[in-house]
């Protein structure tokens, strides 16, 4: 079966750092994605991890531990525009057909 | 380059009616995906095409949903007959070859309301 878990909601303060966790149990694994989705809009790609370790892209970083079935997305220097839903997704068949978690709704407050 | 185009943007139908959605992927993209996103949930893959062949349709409710990708370019997704629980945003995405710097691109989606 496929099971991808993320916290439902998080709140953080502008300028702070927030870590959004994702745990997964899937029948196959060929990489883990993080997408950002603002309300009423399509998801947009943030990061991709296929090997263990940390990938850094500007204010956003993503970490993967395949042995633990665990990933996190780290957002630094939070801005109000970072208020969105963050979706963790696993590619289980190398064709990039993704299994998504339910998403974590992040609210950034002044 | 132009993005993934979807139409219509919104659709309201009564239950038991039929509806069709259209997707035009980014030019040259061989792989096309249809996802269903129910409010408050992550997208769920319905079907994946590689050119005009189906790669994965294991989560497509085939008793009422159908999809085709004639000539390996545009795609249509149809629901017949619709149920209340089909109310969702239907997202189309496409990819050429995977680039870890870009993932793949979603269209803006079609928001379906079944009443």
Short mmCIF file of C-alpha atoms in Angstrom, two decimals:
data_model
loop_
_atom_site.label_atom_id
_atom_site.label_comp_id
_atom_site.label_asym_id
_atom_site.label_seq_id
_atom_site.Cartn_x
_atom_site.Cartn_y
_atom_site.Cartn_z
CA UNK A 1 0.00 0.00 0.00
CA UNK A 2 0.92 3.64 -0.13
CA UNK A 3 1.06 5.78 2.98
CA UNK A 4 2.47 9.30 3.03
CA UNK A 5 2.05 11.33 6.22
CA UNK A 6 2.52 15.04 6.83
CA UNK A 7 1.25 17.35 9.55
CA UNK A 8 -2.02 18.99 8.55
CA UNK A 9 -1.23 22.53 9.60
CA UNK A 10 1.70 24.59 10.83
CA UNK A 11 2.13 28.22 11.80
CA UNK A 12 5.37 30.16 11.83
CA UNK A 13 6.52 33.74 12.10
CA UNK A 14 7.88 35.87 9.29
CA UNK A 15 11.67 35.68 9.23
CA UNK A 16 11.79 32.40 11.14
CA UNK A 17 12.72 28.86 10.04
CA UNK A 18 10.19 26.06 9.71
CA UNK A 19 10.64 22.34 9.09
CA UNK A 20 7.85 20.32 7.50
CA UNK A 21 8.21 16.58 7.97
CA UNK A 22 7.05 13.78 5.74
CA UNK A 23 7.13 10.05 6.40
CA UNK A 24 6.33 7.48 3.77
CA UNK A 25 5.70 3.79 3.34
CA UNK A 26 5.34 2.88 -0.32
CA UNK A 27 5.68 -0.27 -2.38
CA UNK A 28 8.31 1.35 -4.58
CA UNK A 29 10.61 4.35 -4.30
CA UNK A 30 12.37 6.25 -7.04
CA UNK A 31 12.57 9.67 -5.45
CA UNK A 32 10.73 12.18 -3.30
CA UNK A 33 9.34 15.53 -4.39
CA UNK A 34 8.17 18.62 -2.59
CA UNK A 35 5.63 20.90 -4.24
CA UNK A 36 4.18 24.23 -3.13
CA UNK A 37 0.54 24.99 -3.79
CA UNK A 38 -1.08 28.35 -3.16
CA UNK A 39 -4.83 28.35 -2.68
CA UNK A 40 -6.66 27.98 -5.98
CA UNK A 41 -3.51 27.40 -7.95
CA UNK A 42 -1.66 24.43 -9.41
CA UNK A 43 1.25 22.83 -7.52
CA UNK A 44 4.69 24.15 -8.39
CA UNK A 45 7.88 22.12 -8.08
CA UNK A 46 10.24 22.90 -5.19
CA UNK A 47 12.69 20.03 -4.84
CA UNK A 48 13.59 16.44 -5.65
CA UNK A 49 15.62 13.98 -3.57
CA UNK A 50 16.64 10.54 -4.74
CA UNK A 51 19.77 10.00 -2.62
CA UNK A 52 20.09 10.38 1.13
CA UNK A 53 21.12 13.79 2.32
CA UNK A 54 20.34 17.45 2.05
CA UNK A 55 19.60 19.37 -1.15
CA UNK A 56 19.75 23.14 -0.81
CA UNK A 57 18.09 25.65 -3.11
CA UNK A 58 18.18 29.18 -1.84
CA UNK A 59 15.82 29.58 1.10
CA UNK A 60 14.46 26.04 0.66
CA UNK A 61 16.25 22.80 1.54
CA UNK A 62 15.02 19.23 1.44
CA UNK A 63 16.39 16.20 3.26
CA UNK A 64 15.88 12.50 2.61
CA UNK A 65 16.59 9.35 4.59
CA UNK A 66 15.53 6.34 2.55
CA UNK A 67 16.25 3.86 5.33
CA UNK A 68 13.91 5.74 7.66
CA UNK A 69 11.28 6.58 5.04
CA UNK A 70 11.59 10.20 6.07
CA UNK A 71 12.00 13.57 4.46
CA UNK A 72 11.70 17.17 5.54
CA UNK A 73 11.41 20.51 3.82
CA UNK A 74 13.20 23.38 5.53
CA UNK A 75 12.14 26.92 4.79
CA UNK A 76 14.41 29.72 6.00
CA UNK A 77 13.80 33.46 6.32
CA UNK A 78 10.09 32.94 6.02
CA UNK A 79 8.11 35.45 4.01
CA UNK A 80 4.38 36.10 4.01
CA UNK A 81 4.17 34.73 0.46
CA UNK A 82 5.36 31.35 1.77
CA UNK A 83 1.89 30.81 3.23
CA UNK A 84 0.71 27.86 1.14
CA UNK A 85 0.20 24.14 1.20
CA UNK A 86 3.35 22.02 0.94
CA UNK A 87 2.93 18.63 -0.66
CA UNK A 88 5.25 15.69 -0.20
CA UNK A 89 5.13 13.16 -3.04
CA UNK A 90 6.83 9.85 -3.79
CA UNK A 91 7.70 8.61 -7.26
CA UNK A 92 7.11 4.88 -7.02
CA UNK A 93 7.61 3.69 -10.57
CA UNK A 94 10.37 5.84 -12.10
CA UNK A 95 7.85 7.26 -14.52
CA UNK A 96 7.32 10.20 -12.21
CA UNK A 97 3.73 9.22 -11.50
CA UNK A 98 3.54 10.63 -8.01
CA UNK A 99 1.76 9.58 -4.83
CA UNK A 100 1.05 12.73 -2.87
CA UNK A 101 0.49 13.25 0.82
CA UNK A 102 -2.46 15.37 1.93
CA UNK A 103 -0.28 18.42 2.25
CA UNK A 104 0.74 20.69 5.11
CA UNK A 105 -0.96 24.07 5.24
CA UNK A 106 1.62 26.61 6.39
CA UNK A 107 0.52 29.98 7.72
CA UNK A 108 3.19 32.65 8.06
CA UNK A 109 2.23 35.39 10.50
CA UNK A 110 3.76 38.86 10.91
CA UNK B 1 7.66 28.02 -23.65
CA UNK B 2 3.91 27.88 -23.24
CA UNK B 3 2.65 25.97 -20.23
CA UNK B 4 0.16 23.14 -19.92
CA UNK B 5 -3.24 24.37 -21.10
CA UNK B 6 -6.49 23.05 -19.65
CA UNK B 7 -10.10 23.84 -20.32
CA UNK B 8 -12.63 24.60 -19.14
CA UNK B 9 -11.42 26.33 -16.01
CA UNK B 10 -14.68 25.72 -14.16
CA UNK B 11 -17.60 23.38 -14.71
CA UNK B 12 -20.81 22.82 -12.77
CA UNK B 13 -22.98 19.84 -13.65
CA UNK B 14 -25.75 17.83 -12.09
CA UNK B 15 -25.11 14.31 -10.87
CA UNK B 16 -25.54 11.64 -13.53
CA UNK B 17 -24.56 14.08 -16.26
CA UNK B 18 -21.44 13.68 -18.37
CA UNK B 19 -18.46 16.01 -18.55
CA UNK B 20 -15.19 16.18 -20.45
CA UNK B 21 -11.96 18.00 -19.74
CA UNK B 22 -9.24 18.87 -22.22
CA UNK B 23 -5.49 19.15 -21.78
CA UNK B 24 -2.83 20.41 -24.18
CA UNK B 25 0.62 19.59 -22.81
CA UNK B 26 3.84 21.49 -23.37
CA UNK B 27 4.98 20.98 -26.94
CA UNK B 28 7.06 17.85 -27.36
CA UNK B 29 6.29 16.41 -23.95
CA UNK B 30 5.79 12.69 -24.33
CA UNK B 31 4.41 11.97 -20.87
CA UNK B 32 1.05 13.28 -19.71
CA UNK B 33 -0.67 12.79 -16.36
CA UNK B 34 -4.18 13.41 -15.07
CA UNK B 35 -4.60 13.97 -11.34
CA UNK B 36 -7.71 14.46 -9.22
CA UNK B 37 -7.44 16.79 -6.23
CA UNK B 38 -10.31 16.77 -3.78
CA UNK B 39 -10.51 19.79 -1.50
CA UNK B 40 -8.11 19.47 1.41
CA UNK B 41 -6.21 16.54 -0.06
CA UNK B 42 -3.15 16.02 -2.20
CA UNK B 43 -3.50 15.20 -5.89
CA UNK B 44 -4.24 11.57 -6.77
CA UNK B 45 -2.96 10.12 -10.02
CA UNK B 46 -5.75 8.93 -12.30
CA UNK B 47 -3.82 8.02 -15.44
CA UNK B 48 -0.38 8.37 -17.00
CA UNK B 49 0.25 8.34 -20.76
CA UNK B 50 3.53 7.88 -22.59
CA UNK B 51 2.85 9.25 -26.08
CA UNK B 52 -0.58 7.73 -26.82
CA UNK B 53 -0.13 4.60 -24.70
CA UNK B 54 -1.32 4.13 -21.12
CA UNK B 55 1.47 3.54 -18.58
CA UNK B 56 -0.58 3.50 -15.38
CA UNK B 57 -4.35 3.70 -14.91
CA UNK B 58 -4.58 1.62 -11.76
CA UNK B 59 -6.40 4.36 -9.83
CA UNK B 60 -8.80 5.37 -12.59
CA UNK B 61 -12.42 4.42 -11.74
CA UNK B 62 -12.97 2.78 -15.08
CA UNK B 63 -16.70 2.25 -14.60
CA UNK B 64 -17.25 5.98 -15.05
CA UNK B 65 -13.94 7.61 -16.01
CA UNK B 66 -12.21 7.33 -19.36
CA UNK B 67 -9.25 9.12 -20.90
CA UNK B 68 -7.59 9.18 -24.25
CA UNK B 69 -4.60 10.77 -25.86
CA UNK B 70 -5.04 10.52 -29.57
CA UNK B 71 -1.93 11.20 -31.66
CA UNK B 72 0.12 11.47 -28.48
CA UNK B 73 -0.53 15.18 -27.98
CA UNK B 74 -3.81 16.51 -26.52
CA UNK B 75 -5.76 14.48 -24.01
CA UNK B 76 -9.35 14.35 -22.82
CA UNK B 77 -10.68 13.00 -19.55
CA UNK B 78 -14.36 12.09 -19.38
CA UNK B 79 -16.70 11.28 -16.53
CA UNK B 80 -19.95 9.52 -17.35
CA UNK B 81 -22.10 9.59 -15.26
CA UNK B 82 -20.81 12.01 -12.64
CA UNK B 83 -21.31 11.52 -8.92
CA UNK B 84 -21.26 14.08 -6.12
CA UNK B 85 -17.90 12.71 -4.92
CA UNK B 86 -16.31 13.58 -8.26
CA UNK B 87 -16.33 17.25 -7.24
CA UNK B 88 -12.64 18.13 -7.36
CA UNK B 89 -9.96 19.93 -9.32
CA UNK B 90 -8.67 17.89 -12.24
CA UNK B 91 -5.03 18.66 -12.94
CA UNK B 92 -3.08 17.79 -16.04
CA UNK B 93 0.72 17.67 -16.06
CA UNK B 94 3.34 16.86 -18.66
CA UNK B 95 7.03 16.04 -18.85
CA UNK B 96 9.61 15.50 -21.58
CA UNK B 97 12.53 13.98 -19.84
CA UNK B 98 12.84 14.37 -16.16
CA UNK B 99 15.05 17.20 -14.98
CA UNK B 100 15.55 17.30 -11.20
CA UNK B 101 15.70 21.07 -11.37
CA UNK B 102 12.16 21.38 -12.75
CA UNK B 103 10.03 18.37 -11.83
CA UNK B 104 7.12 18.47 -14.17
CA UNK B 105 4.61 21.19 -14.93
CA UNK B 106 0.98 21.22 -13.91
CA UNK B 107 -1.76 23.06 -15.73
CA UNK B 108 -4.09 25.41 -13.86
CA UNK B 109 -6.71 22.68 -13.56
CA UNK B 110 -10.44 22.33 -14.12
CA UNK B 111 -12.59 22.80 -11.04
CA UNK B 112 -15.61 20.48 -11.27
CA UNK B 113 -18.63 20.88 -9.04
CA UNK B 114 -21.27 18.16 -9.16
CA UNK B 115 -24.61 19.18 -7.64
#
